[in-house]
PDB file of C-alpha atoms in Angstrom:
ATOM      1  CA  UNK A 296      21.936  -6.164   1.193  1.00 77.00           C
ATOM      2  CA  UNK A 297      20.130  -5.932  -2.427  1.00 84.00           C
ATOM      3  CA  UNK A 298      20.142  -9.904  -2.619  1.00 90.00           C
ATOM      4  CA  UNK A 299      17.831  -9.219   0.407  1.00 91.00           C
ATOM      5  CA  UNK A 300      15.736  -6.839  -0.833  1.00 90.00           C
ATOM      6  CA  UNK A 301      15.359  -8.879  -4.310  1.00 92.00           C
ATOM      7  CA  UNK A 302      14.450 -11.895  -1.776  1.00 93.00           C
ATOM      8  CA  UNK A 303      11.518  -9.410  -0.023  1.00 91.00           C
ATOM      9  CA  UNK A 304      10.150  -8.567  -3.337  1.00 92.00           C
ATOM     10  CA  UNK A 305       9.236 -12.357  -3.565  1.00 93.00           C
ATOM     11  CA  UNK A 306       7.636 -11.762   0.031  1.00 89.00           C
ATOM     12  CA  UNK A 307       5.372  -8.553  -1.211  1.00 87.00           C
ATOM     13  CA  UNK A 308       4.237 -10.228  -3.742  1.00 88.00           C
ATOM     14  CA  UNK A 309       3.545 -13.493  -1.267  1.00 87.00           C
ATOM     15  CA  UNK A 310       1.510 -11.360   0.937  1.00 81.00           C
ATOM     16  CA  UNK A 311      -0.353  -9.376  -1.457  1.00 80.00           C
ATOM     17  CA  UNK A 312      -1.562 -13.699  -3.245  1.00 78.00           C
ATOM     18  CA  UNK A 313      -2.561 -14.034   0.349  1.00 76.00           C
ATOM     19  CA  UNK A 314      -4.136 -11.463   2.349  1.00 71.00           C
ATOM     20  CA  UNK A 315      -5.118  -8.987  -0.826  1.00 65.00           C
ATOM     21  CA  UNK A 316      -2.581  -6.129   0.138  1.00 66.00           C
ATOM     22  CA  UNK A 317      -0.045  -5.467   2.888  1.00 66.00           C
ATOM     23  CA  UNK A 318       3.038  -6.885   1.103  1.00 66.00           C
ATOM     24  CA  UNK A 319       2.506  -3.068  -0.751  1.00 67.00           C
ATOM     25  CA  UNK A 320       3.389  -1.503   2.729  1.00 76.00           C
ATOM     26  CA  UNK A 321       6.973  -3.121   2.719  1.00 80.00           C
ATOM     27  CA  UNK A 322       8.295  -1.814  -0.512  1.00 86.00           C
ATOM     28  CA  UNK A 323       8.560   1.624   0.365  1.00 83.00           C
ATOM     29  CA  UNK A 324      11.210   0.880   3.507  1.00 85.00           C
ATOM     30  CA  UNK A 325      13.205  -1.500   1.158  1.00 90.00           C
ATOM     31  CA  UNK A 326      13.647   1.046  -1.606  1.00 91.00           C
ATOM     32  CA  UNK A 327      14.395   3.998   1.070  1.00 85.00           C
ATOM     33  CA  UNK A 328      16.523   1.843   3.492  1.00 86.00           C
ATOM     34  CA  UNK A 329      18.110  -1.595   1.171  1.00 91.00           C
ATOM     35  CA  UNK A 330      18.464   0.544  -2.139  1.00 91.00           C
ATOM     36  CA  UNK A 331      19.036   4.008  -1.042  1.00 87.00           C
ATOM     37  CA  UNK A 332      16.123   5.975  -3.129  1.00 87.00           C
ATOM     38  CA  UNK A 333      14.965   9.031  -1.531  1.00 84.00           C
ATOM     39  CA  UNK A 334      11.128   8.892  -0.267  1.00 79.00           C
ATOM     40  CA  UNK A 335       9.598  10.679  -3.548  1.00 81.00           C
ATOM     41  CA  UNK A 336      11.075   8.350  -6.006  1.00 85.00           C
ATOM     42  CA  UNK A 337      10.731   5.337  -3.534  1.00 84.00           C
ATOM     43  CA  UNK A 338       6.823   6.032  -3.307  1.00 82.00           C
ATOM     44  CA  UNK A 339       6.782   6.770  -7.564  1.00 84.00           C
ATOM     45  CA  UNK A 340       8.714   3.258  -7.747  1.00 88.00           C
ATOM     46  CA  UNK A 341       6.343   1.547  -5.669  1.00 86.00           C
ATOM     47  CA  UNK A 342       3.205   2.786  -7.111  1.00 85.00           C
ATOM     48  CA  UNK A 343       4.440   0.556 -10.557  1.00 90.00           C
ATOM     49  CA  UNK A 344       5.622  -2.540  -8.578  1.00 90.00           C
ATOM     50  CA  UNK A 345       2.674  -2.658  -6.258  1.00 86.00           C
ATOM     51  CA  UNK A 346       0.187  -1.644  -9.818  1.00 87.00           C
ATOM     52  CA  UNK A 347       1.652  -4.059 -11.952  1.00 90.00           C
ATOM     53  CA  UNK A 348       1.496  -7.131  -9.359  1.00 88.00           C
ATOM     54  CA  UNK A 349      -2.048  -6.217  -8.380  1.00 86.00           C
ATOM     55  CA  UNK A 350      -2.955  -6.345 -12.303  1.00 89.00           C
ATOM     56  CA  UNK A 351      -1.312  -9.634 -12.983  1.00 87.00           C
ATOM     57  CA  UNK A 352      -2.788 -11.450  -9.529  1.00 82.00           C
ATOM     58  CA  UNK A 353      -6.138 -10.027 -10.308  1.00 85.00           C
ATOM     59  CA  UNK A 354      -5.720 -11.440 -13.870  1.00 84.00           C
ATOM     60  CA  UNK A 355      -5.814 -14.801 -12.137  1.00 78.00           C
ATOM     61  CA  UNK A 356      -8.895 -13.786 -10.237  1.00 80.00           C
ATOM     62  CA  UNK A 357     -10.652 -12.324 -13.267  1.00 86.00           C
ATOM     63  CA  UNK A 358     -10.504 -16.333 -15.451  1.00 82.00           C
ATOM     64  CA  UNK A 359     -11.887 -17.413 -11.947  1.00 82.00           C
ATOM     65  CA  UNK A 360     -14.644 -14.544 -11.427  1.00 86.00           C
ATOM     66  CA  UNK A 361     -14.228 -13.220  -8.417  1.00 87.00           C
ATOM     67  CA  UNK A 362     -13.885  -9.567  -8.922  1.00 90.00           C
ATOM     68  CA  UNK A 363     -16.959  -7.787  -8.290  1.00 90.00           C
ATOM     69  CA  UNK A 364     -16.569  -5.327 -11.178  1.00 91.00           C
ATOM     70  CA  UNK A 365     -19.541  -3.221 -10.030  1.00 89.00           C
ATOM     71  CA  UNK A 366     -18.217  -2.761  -6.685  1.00 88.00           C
ATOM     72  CA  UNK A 367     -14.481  -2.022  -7.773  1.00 89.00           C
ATOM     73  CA  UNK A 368     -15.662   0.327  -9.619  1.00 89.00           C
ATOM     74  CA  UNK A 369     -17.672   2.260  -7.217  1.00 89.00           C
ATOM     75  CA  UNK A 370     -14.996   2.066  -5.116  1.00 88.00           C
ATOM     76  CA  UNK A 371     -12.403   2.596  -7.460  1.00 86.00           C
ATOM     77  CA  UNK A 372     -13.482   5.704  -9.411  1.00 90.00           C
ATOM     78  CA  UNK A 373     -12.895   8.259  -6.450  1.00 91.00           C
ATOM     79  CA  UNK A 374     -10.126   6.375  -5.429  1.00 88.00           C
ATOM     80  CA  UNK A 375      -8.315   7.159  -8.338  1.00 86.00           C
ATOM     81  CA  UNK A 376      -9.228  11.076  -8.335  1.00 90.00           C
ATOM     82  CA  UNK A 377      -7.462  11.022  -4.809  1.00 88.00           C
ATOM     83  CA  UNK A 378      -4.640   9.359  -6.328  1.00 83.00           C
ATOM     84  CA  UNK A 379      -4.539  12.081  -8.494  1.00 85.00           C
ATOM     85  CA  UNK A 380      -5.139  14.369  -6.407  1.00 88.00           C
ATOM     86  CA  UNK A 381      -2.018  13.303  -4.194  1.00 85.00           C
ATOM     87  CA  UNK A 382       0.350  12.736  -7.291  1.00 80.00           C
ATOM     88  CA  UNK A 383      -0.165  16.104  -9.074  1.00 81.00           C
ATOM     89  CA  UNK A 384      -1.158  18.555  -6.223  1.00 85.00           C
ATOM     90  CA  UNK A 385       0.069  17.693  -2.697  1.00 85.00           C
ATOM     91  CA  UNK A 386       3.737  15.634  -3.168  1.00 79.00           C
ATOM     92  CA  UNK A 387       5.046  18.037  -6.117  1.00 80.00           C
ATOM     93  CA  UNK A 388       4.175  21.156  -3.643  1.00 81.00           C
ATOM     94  CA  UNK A 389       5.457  20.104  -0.656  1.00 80.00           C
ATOM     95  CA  UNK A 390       7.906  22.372   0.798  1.00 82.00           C
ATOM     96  CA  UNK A 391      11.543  21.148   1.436  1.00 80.00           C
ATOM     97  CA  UNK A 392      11.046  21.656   5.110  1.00 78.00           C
ATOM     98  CA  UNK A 393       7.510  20.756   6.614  1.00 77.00           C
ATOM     99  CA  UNK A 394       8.503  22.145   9.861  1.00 74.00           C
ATOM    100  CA  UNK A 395      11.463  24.299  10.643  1.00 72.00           C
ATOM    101  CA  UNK A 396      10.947  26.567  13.380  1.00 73.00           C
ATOM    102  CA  UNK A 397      10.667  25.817  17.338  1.00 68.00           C
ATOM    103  CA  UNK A 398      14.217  24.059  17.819  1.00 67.00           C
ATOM    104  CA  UNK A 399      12.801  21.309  14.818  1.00 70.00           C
ATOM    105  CA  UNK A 400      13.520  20.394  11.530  1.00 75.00           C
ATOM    106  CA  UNK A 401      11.548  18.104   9.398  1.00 77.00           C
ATOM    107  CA  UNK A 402      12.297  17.972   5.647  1.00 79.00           C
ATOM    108  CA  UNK A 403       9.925  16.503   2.896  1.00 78.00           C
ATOM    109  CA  UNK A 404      11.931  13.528   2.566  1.00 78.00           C
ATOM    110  CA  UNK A 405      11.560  12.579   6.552  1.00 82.00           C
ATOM    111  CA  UNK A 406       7.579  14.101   6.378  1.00 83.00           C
ATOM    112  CA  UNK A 407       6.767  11.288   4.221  1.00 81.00           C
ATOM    113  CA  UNK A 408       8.519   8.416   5.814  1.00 80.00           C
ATOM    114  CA  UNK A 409       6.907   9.331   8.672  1.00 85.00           C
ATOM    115  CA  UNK A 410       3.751   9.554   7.573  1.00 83.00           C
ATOM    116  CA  UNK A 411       3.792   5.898   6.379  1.00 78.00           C
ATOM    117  CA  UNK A 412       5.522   4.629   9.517  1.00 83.00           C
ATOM    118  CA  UNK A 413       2.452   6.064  10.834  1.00 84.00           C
ATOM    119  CA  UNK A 414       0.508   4.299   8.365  1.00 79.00           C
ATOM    120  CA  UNK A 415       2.371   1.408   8.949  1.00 77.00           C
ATOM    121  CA  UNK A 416       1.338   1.202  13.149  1.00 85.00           C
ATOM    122  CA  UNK A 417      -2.506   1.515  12.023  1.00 79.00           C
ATOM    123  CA  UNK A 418      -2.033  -1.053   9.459  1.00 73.00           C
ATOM    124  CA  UNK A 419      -1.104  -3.154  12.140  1.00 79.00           C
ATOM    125  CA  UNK A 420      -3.262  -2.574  14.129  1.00 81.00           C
ATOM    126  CA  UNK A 421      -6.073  -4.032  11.908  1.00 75.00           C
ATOM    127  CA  UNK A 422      -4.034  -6.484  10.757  1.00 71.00           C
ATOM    128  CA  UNK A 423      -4.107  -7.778  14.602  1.00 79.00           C
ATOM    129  CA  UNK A 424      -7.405  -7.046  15.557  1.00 76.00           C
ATOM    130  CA  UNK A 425     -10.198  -9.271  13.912  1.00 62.00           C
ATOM    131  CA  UNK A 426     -12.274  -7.232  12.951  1.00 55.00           C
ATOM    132  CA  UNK A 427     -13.685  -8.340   8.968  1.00 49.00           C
ATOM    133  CA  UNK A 428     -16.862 -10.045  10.209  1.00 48.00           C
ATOM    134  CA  UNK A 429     -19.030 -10.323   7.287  1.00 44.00           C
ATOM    135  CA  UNK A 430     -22.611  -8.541   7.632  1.00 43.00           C
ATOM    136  CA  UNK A 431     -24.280  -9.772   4.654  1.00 46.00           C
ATOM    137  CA  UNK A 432     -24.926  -7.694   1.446  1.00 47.00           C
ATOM    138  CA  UNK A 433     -26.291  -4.307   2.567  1.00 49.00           C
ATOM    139  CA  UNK A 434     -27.080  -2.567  -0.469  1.00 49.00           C
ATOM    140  CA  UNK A 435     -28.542   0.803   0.845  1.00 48.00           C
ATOM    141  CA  UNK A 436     -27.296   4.044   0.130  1.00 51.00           C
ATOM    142  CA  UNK A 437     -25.510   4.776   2.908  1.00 51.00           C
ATOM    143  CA  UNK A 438     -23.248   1.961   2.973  1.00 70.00           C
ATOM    144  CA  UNK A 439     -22.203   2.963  -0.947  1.00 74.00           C
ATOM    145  CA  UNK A 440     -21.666   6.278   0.288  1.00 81.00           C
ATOM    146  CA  UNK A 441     -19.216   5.236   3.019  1.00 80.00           C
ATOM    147  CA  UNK A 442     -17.818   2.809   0.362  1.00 82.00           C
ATOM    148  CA  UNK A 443     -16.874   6.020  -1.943  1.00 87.00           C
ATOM    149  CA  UNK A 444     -16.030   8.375   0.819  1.00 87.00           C
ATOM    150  CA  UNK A 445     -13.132   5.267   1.827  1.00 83.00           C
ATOM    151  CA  UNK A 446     -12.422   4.777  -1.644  1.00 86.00           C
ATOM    152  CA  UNK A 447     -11.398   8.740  -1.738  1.00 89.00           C
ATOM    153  CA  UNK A 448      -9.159   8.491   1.583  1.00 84.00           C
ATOM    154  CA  UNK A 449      -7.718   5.293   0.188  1.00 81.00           C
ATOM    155  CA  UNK A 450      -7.290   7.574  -3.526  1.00 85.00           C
ATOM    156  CA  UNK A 451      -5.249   9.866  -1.133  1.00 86.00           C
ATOM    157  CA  UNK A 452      -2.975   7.601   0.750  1.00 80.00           C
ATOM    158  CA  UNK A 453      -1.738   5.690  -2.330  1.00 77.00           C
ATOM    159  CA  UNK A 454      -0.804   8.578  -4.028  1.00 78.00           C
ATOM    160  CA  UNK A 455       0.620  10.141  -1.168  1.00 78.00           C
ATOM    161  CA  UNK A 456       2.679   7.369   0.107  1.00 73.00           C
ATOM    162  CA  UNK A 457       2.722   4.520  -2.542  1.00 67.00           C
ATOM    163  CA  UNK A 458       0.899   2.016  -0.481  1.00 68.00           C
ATOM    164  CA  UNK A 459      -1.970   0.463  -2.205  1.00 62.00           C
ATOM    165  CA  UNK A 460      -4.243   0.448   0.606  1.00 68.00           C
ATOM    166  CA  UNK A 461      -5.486  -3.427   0.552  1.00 69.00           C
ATOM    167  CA  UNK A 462      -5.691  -3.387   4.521  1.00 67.00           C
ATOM    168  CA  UNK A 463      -8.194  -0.592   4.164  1.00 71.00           C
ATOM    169  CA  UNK A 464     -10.396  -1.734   0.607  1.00 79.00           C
ATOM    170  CA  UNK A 465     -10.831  -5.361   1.977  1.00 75.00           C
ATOM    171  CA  UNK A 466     -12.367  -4.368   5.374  1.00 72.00           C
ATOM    172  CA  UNK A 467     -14.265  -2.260   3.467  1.00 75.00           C
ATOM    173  CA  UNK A 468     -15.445  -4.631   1.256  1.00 81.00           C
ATOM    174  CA  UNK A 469     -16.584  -7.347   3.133  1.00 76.00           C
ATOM    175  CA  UNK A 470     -17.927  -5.018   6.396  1.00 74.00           C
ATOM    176  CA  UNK A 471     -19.757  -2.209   4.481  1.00 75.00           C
ATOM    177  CA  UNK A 472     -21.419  -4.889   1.345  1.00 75.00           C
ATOM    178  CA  UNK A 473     -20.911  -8.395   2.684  1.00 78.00           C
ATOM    179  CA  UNK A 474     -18.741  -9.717  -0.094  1.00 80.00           C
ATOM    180  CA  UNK A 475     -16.907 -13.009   1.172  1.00 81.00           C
ATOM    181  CA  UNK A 476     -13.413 -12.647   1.639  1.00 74.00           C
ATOM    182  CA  UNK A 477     -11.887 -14.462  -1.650  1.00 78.00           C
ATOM    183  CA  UNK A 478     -13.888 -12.489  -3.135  1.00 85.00           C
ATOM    184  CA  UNK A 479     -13.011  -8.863  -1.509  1.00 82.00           C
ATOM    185  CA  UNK A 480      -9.470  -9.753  -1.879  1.00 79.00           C
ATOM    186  CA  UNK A 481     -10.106 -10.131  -5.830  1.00 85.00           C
ATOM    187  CA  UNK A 482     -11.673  -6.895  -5.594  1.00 88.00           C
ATOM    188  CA  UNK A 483      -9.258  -5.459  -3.778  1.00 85.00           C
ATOM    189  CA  UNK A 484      -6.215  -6.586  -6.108  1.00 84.00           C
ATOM    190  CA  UNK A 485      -7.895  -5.015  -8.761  1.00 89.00           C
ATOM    191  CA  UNK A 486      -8.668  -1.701  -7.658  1.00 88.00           C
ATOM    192  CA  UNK A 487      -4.934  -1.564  -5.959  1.00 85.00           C
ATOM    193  CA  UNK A 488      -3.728  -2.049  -9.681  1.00 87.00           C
ATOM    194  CA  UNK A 489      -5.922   1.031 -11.039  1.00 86.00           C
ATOM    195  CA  UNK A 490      -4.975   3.233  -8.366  1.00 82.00           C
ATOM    196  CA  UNK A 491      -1.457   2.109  -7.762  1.00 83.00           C
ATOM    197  CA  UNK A 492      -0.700   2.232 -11.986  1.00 86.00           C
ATOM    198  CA  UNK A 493      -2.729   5.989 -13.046  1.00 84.00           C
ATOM    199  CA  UNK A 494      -0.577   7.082  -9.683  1.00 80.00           C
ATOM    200  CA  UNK A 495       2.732   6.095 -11.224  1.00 85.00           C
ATOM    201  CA  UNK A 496       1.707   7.228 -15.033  1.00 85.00           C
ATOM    202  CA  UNK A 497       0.847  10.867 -13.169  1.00 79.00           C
ATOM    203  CA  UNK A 498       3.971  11.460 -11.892  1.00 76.00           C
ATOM    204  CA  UNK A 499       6.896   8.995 -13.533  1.00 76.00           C
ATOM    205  CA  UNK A 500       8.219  12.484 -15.187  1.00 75.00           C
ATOM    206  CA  UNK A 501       8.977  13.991 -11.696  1.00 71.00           C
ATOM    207  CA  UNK A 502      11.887  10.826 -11.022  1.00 76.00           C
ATOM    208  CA  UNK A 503      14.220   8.773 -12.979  1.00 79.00           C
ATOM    209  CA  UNK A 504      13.082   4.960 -12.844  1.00 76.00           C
ATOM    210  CA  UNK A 505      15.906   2.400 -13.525  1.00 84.00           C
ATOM    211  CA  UNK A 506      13.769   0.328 -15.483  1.00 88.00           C
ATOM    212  CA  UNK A 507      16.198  -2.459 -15.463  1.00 92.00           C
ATOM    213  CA  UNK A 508      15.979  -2.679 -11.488  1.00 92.00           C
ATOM    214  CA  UNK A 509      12.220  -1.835 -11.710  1.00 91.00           C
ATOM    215  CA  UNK A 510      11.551  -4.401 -14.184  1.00 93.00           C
ATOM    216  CA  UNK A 511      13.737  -7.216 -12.100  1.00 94.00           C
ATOM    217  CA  UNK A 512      12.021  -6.493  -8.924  1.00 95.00           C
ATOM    218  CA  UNK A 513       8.592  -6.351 -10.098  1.00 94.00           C
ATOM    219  CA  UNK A 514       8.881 -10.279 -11.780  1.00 95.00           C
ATOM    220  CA  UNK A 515      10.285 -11.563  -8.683  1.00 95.00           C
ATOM    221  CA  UNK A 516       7.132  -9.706  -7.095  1.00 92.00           C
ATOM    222  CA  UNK A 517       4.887 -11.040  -9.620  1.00 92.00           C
ATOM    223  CA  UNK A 518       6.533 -14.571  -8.896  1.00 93.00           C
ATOM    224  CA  UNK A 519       5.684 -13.750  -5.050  1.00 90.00           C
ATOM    225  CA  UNK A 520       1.798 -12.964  -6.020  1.00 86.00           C
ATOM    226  CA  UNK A 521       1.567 -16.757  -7.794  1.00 88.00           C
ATOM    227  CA  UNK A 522       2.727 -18.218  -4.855  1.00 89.00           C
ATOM    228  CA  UNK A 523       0.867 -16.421  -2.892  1.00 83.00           C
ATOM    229  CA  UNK A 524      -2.619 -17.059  -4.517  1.00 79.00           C
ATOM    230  CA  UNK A 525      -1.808 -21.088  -5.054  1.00 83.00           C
ATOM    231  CA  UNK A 526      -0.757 -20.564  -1.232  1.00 82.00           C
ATOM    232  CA  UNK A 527      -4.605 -19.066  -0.267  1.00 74.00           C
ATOM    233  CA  UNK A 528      -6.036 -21.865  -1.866  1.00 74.00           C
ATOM    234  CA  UNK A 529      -4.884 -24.080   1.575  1.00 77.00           C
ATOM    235  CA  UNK A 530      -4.207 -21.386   3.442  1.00 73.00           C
ATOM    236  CA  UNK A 531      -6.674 -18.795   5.019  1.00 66.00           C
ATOM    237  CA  UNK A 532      -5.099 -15.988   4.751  1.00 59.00           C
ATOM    238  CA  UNK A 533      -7.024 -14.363   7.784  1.00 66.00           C
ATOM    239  CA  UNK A 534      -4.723 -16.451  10.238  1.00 70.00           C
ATOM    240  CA  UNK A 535      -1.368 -15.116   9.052  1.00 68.00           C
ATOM    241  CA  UNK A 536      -2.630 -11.751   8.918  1.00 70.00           C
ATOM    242  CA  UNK A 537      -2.023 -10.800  12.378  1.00 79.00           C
ATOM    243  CA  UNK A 538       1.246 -12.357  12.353  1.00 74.00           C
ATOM    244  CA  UNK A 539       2.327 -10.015   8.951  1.00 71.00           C
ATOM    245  CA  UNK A 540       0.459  -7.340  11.321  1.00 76.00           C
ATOM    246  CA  UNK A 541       3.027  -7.986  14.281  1.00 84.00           C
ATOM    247  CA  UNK A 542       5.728  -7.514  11.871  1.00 77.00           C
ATOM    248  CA  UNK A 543       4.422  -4.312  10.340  1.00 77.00           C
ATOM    249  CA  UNK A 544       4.088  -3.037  13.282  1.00 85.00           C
ATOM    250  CA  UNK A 545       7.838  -3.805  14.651  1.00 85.00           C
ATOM    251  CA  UNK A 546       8.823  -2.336  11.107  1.00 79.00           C
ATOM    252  CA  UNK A 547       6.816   1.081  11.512  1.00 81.00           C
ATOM    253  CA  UNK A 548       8.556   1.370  14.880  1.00 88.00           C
ATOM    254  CA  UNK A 549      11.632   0.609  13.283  1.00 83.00           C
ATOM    255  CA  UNK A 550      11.083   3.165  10.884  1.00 80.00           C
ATOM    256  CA  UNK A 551      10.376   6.091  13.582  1.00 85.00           C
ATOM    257  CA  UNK A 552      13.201   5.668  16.098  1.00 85.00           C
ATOM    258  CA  UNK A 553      15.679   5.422  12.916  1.00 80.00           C
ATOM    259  CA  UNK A 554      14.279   9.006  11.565  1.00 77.00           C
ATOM    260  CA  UNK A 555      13.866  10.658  14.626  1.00 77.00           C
ATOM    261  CA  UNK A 556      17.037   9.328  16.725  1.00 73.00           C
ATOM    262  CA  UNK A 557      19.437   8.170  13.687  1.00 66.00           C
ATOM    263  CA  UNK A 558      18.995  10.322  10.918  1.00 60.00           C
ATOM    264  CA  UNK A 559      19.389  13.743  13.215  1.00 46.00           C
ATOM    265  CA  UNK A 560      16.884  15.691  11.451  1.00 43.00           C
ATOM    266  CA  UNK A 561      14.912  16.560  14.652  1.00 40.00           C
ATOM    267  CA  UNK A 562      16.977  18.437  16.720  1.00 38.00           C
ATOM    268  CA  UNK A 563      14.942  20.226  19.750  1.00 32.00           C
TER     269      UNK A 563
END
């Protein structure tokens, strides 16, 4: 089984090279469900694996100039106080039991994977549906404040869940200020590594990373996000991203029959 999940580290990184995010959303079920980490440390773990193959992708991007610095920044600056916001406030005070009354019991452990099962089903859903037509540069105010109000929500759900978020920034990006795709993906990788990387430094005391494992996964996800980007470069990555979005979506299905049904923590 860990052969496999070594293999789908290759694959994150794959998808993150070609659709700018998404491969983030699968590392959370192969550290809970391949190698047996509980859903805090599994979120903490993926924050650095997700962070540290967003910076070396967009590293690639920066020698080619194709992040729009300006715009990252706008949109990453709140994003990282809701990262922050997630890691030090919400996940270290949530109660061992989210709901325990009524016949139901829901610990913190089965909250979370929920919640990004959840996460996972509207990823999907995007994924599918077409929907990043590109409106042309629309550099008003109210477009920037959309952009920072999304780059707060996106803050949150990284550091809640250790997803970077890429299905949400690049939509944003090339919908709300008409930056074409290549270079919204760019944009994207970089602002995954800010948020994903000050989300891990917050709260890396609260679990014990085996940095070994950590630092093997994360090359063979860094090998993923080189193959990935040559891959984009003959590939448009807009075509295969409903077919990742069909899989997500079987996975986040997956994910909810096994904790509600399997893992007999609901029990009405």
């Amino acid at each position: 089984m860990e052969l496999i999940g070594y293999f789908l580290a290759v694959v994150i990184g794959l998808v993150m090279g070609l659709i700018g995010g998404g491969g983030s959303i699968l590392t959370v079920p192969i550290f809970v469900y391949i190698f047996g980490f509980d859903s805090i440390t599994a979120t903490t773990l993926s924050l650095f694996v997700v962070g540290a193959t967003s910076l070396v992708g967009s590293s690639g991007f920066m020698k080619q100039k194709l992040i729009d610095f300006p715009t990252a920044f706008i949109f990453g600056i709140p994003s990282i106080l809701g990262v922050l916001f997630s890691r030090r406030l919400i996940v270290p005070n949530l109660p061992e039991y989210i709901i325990n009354k009524w016949g139901m019991s829901i610990n913190k452990d089965m909250f979370l994977l929920l919640l990004f099962a959840i996460l996972m089903l509207v990823s999907s859903v995007k994924m599918i549906r077409k929907t990043e037509r590109p409106f042309g540069r629309k550099e008003n105010g109210n477009n920037y404040t959309i952009l920072v109000s999304q780059g707060l929500l996106v803050g949150i759900i990284t550091g809640l869940i250790g997803a970077g978020g890429g299905f949400l920034i690049v939509p944003a990006l090339v919908m709300l200020i008409g930056l074409p795709m290549k270079r919204a993906v760019a944009t994207s990788l970089f602002i995954i590594s800010m948020n994903s990387l000050l989300g891990f430094l917050s709260s890396m005391k609260a679990v014990s990373a085996d940095w070994t494992f950590l630092a093997v996964f994360t090359s063979l996800s860094i090998v993923g996000i080189f193959i990935g980007i040559a891959t984009a470069k003959k590939i448009d990555g807009r075509k295969l991203k409903p077919i990742f979005g069909w899989i997500v979506l079987v996975m986040g299905l997956l994910i909810i029959i096994k904790e509600i049904f399997f893992k007999q923590q609901i029990t009405i």
